[in-house]
mmCIF file of C-alpha atoms in Angstrom:
data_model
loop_
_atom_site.group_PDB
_atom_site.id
_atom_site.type_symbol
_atom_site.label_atom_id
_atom_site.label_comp_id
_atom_site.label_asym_id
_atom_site.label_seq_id
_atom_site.Cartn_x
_atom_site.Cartn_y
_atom_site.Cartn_z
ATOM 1 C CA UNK A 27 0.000 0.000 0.000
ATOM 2 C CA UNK A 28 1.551 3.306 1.298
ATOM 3 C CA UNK A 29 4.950 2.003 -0.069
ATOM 4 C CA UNK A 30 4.414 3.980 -3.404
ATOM 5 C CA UNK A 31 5.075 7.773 -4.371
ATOM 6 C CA UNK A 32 7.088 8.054 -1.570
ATOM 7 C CA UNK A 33 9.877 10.985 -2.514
ATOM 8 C CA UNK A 34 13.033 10.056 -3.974
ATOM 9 C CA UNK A 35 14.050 7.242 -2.622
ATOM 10 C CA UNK A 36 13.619 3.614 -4.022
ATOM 11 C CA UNK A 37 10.681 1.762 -2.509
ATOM 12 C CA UNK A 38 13.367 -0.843 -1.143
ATOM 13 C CA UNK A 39 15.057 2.115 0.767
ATOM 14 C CA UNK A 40 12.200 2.933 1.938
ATOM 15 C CA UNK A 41 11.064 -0.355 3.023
ATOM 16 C CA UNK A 42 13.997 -0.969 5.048
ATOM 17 C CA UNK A 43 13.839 1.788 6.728
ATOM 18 C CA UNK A 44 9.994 1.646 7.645
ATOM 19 C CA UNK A 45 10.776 -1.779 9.057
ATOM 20 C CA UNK A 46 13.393 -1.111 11.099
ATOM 21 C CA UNK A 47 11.566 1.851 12.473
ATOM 22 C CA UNK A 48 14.038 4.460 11.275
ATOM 23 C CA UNK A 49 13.410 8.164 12.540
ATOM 24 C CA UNK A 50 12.781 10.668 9.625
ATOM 25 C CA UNK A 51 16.131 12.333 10.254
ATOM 26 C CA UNK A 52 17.754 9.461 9.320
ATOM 27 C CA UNK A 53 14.891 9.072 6.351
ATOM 28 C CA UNK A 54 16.077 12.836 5.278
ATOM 29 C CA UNK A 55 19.742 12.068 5.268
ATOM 30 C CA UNK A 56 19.865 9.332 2.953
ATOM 31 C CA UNK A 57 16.905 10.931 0.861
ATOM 32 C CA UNK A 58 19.101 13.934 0.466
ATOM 33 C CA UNK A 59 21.948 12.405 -0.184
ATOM 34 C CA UNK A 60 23.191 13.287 -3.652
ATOM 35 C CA UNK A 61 25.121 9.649 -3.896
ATOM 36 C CA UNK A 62 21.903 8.292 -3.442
ATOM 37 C CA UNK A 63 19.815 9.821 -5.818
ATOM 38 C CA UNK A 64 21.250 10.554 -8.811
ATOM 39 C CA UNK A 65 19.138 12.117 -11.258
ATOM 40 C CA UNK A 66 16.214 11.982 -9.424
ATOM 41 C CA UNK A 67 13.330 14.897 -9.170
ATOM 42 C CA UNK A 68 10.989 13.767 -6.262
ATOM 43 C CA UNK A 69 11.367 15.317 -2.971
ATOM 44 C CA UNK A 70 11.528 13.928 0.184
ATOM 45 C CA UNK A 71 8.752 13.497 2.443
ATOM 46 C CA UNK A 72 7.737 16.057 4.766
ATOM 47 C CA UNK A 73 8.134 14.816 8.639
ATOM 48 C CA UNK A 74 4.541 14.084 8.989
ATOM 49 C CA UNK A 75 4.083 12.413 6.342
ATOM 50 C CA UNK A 76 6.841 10.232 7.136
ATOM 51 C CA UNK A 77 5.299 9.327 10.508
ATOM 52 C CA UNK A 78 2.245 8.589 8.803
ATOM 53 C CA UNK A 79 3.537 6.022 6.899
ATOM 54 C CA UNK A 80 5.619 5.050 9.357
ATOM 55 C CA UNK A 81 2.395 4.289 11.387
ATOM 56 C CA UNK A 82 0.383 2.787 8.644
ATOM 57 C CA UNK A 83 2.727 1.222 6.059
ATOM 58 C CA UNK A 84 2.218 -2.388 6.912
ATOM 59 C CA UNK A 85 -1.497 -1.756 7.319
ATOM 60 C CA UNK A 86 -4.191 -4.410 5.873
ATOM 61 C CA UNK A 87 -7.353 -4.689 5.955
ATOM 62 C CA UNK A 88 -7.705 -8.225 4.529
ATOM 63 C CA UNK A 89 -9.178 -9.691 7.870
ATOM 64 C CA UNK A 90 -12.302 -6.836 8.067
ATOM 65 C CA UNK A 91 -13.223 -8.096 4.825
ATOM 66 C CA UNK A 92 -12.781 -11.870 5.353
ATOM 67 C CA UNK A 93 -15.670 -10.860 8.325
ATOM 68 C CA UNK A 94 -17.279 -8.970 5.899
ATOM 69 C CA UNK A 95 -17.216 -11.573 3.433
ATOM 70 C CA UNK A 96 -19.690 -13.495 5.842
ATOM 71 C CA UNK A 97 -22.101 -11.226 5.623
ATOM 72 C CA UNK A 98 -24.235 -11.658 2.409
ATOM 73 C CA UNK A 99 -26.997 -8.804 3.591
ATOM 74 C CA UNK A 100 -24.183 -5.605 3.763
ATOM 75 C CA UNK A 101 -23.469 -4.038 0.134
ATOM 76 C CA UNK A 102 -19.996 -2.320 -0.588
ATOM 77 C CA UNK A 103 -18.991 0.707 -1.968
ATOM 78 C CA UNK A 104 -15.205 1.160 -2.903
ATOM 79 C CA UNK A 105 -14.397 4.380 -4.289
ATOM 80 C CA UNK A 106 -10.645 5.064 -5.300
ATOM 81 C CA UNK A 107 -9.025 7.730 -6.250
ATOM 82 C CA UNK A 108 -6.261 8.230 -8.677
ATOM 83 C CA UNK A 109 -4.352 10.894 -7.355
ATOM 84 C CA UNK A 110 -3.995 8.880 -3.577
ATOM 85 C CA UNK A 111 -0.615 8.556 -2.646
ATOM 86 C CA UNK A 112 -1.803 6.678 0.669
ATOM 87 C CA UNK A 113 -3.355 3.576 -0.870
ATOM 88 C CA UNK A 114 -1.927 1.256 -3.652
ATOM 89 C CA UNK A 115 -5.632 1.533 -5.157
ATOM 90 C CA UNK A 116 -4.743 -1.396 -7.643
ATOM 91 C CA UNK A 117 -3.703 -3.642 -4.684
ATOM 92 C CA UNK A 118 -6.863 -2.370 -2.950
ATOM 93 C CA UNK A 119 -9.132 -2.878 -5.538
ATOM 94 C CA UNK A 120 -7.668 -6.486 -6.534
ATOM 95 C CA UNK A 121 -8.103 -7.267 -3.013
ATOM 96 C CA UNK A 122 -11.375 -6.406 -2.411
ATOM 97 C CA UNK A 123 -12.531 -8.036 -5.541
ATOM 98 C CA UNK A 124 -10.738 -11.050 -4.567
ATOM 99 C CA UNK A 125 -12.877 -11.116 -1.302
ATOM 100 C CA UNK A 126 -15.554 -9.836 -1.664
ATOM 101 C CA UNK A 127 -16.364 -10.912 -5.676
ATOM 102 C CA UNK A 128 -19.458 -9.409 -7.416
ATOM 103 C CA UNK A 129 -20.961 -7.543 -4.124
ATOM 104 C CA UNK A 130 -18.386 -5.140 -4.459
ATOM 105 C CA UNK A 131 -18.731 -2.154 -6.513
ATOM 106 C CA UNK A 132 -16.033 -0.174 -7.615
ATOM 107 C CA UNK A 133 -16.181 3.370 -8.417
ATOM 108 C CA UNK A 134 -12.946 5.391 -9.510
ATOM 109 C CA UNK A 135 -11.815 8.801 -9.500
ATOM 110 C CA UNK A 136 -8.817 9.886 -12.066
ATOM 111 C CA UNK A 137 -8.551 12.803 -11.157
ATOM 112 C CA UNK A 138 -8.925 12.821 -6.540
ATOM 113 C CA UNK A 139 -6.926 12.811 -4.219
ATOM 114 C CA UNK A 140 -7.120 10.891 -0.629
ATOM 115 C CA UNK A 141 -9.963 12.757 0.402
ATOM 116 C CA UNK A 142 -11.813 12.529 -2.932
ATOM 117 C CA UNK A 143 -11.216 16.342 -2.792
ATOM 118 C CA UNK A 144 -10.213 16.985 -6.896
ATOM 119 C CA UNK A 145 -6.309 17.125 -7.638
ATOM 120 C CA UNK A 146 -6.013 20.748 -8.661
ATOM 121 C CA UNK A 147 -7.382 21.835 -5.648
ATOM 122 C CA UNK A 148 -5.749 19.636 -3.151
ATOM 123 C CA UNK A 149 -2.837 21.451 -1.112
ATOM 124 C CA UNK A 150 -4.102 24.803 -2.853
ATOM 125 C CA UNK A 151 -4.351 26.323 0.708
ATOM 126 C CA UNK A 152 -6.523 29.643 0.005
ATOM 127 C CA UNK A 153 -8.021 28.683 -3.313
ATOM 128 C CA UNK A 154 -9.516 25.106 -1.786
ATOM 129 C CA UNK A 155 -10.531 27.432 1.288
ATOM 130 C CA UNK A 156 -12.338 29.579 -1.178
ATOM 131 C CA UNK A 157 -13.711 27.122 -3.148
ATOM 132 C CA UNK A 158 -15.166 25.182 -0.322
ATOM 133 C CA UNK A 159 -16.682 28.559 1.330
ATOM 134 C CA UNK A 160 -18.527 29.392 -2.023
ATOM 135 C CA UNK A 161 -19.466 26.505 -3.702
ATOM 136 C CA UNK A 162 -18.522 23.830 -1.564
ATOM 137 C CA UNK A 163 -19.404 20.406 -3.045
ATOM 138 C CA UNK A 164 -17.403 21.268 -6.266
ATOM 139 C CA UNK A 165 -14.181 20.487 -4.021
ATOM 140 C CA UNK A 166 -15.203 16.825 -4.434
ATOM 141 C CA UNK A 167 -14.170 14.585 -7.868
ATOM 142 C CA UNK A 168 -16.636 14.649 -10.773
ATOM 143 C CA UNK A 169 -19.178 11.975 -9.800
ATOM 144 C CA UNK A 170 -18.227 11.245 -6.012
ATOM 145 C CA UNK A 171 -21.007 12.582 -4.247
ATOM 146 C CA UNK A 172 -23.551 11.493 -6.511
ATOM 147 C CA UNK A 173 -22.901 8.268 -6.377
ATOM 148 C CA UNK A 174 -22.086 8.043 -2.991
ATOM 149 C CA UNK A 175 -25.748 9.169 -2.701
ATOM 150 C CA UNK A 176 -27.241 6.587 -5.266
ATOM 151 C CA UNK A 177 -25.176 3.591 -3.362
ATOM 152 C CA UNK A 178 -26.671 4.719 0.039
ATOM 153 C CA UNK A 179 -29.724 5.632 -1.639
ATOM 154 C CA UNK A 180 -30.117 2.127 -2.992
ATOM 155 C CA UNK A 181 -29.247 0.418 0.380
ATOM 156 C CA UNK A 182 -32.182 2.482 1.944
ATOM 157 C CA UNK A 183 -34.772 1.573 -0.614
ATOM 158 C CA UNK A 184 -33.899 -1.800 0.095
ATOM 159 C CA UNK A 185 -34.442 -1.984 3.522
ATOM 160 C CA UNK A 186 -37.622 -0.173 2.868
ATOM 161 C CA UNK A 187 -36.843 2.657 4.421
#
């Protein structure tokens, strides 16, 4: 999962570091090391985000949907995004296909982020701010809050609600 997009460092680097538990100063100094990264253009991650992935890199949610998997009456909604540079939404999708089969439906967004909030307005500080102040659900990826309606929509009609 969180193992991708990670700054300029190889994903083995990285690895090895995660697992070992590494503090982001030592992260910094090997991602800033010009031996180390010839030619590259990323940049390195920012502290927090290194102790977010520190936190959640071996994260897996495999076991949740093994339970879930039991549970014929409970519909799913997975919506990805294609800008997320927290989830490996391939892996994720595979896996919850895998699972879960046919009661999963998958909805993708190009052109989101994380938080489904559309690319060229995430980490726009006063522009997002605007945007969501005036006219907030355009913030959200073509599509996203429609259908998130429809699915829950659906589920209530079918509960007879």
């Amino acid at each position: 999962g969180l193992i991708r997009n990670l700054g300029v460092l190889g994903v083995d680097s990285v690895r090895v570091l995660l697992r070992r538990g590494a503090p982001y100063q030592e992260y910094l100094a090997l991602a800033t090391d010009p031996a180390l990264n010839r030619g590259s253009r990323g940049e390195p991650m920012t502290e927090p985000r290194w102790r977010f992935v520190s936190t959640n890199f071996e994260s897996d949610a495999r076991a949740d949907l093994d339970a879930l998997a039991e549970r014929s009456d409970i519909s799913v909604l997975l919506q990805v995004a294609g800008q997320d540079i927290n989830v490996d939404v391939a892996d994720t999708q595979e896996v919850y296909q895998m699972i879960l089969g046919e009661r999963v439906d998958v909805r993708s967004y190009p052109d989101a982020d994380h938080s489904m909030v559309r690319s060229d307005l995430a980490d726009k500080g006063l522009r997002f701010t605007l945007t969501w102040l005036f006219a907030p659900t355009t913030v959200y990826a073509d599509g996203y809050l429609a259908e998130s309606e429809a699915f829950l929509t659906a589920i209530n009609n079918e509960r007879g609600n």
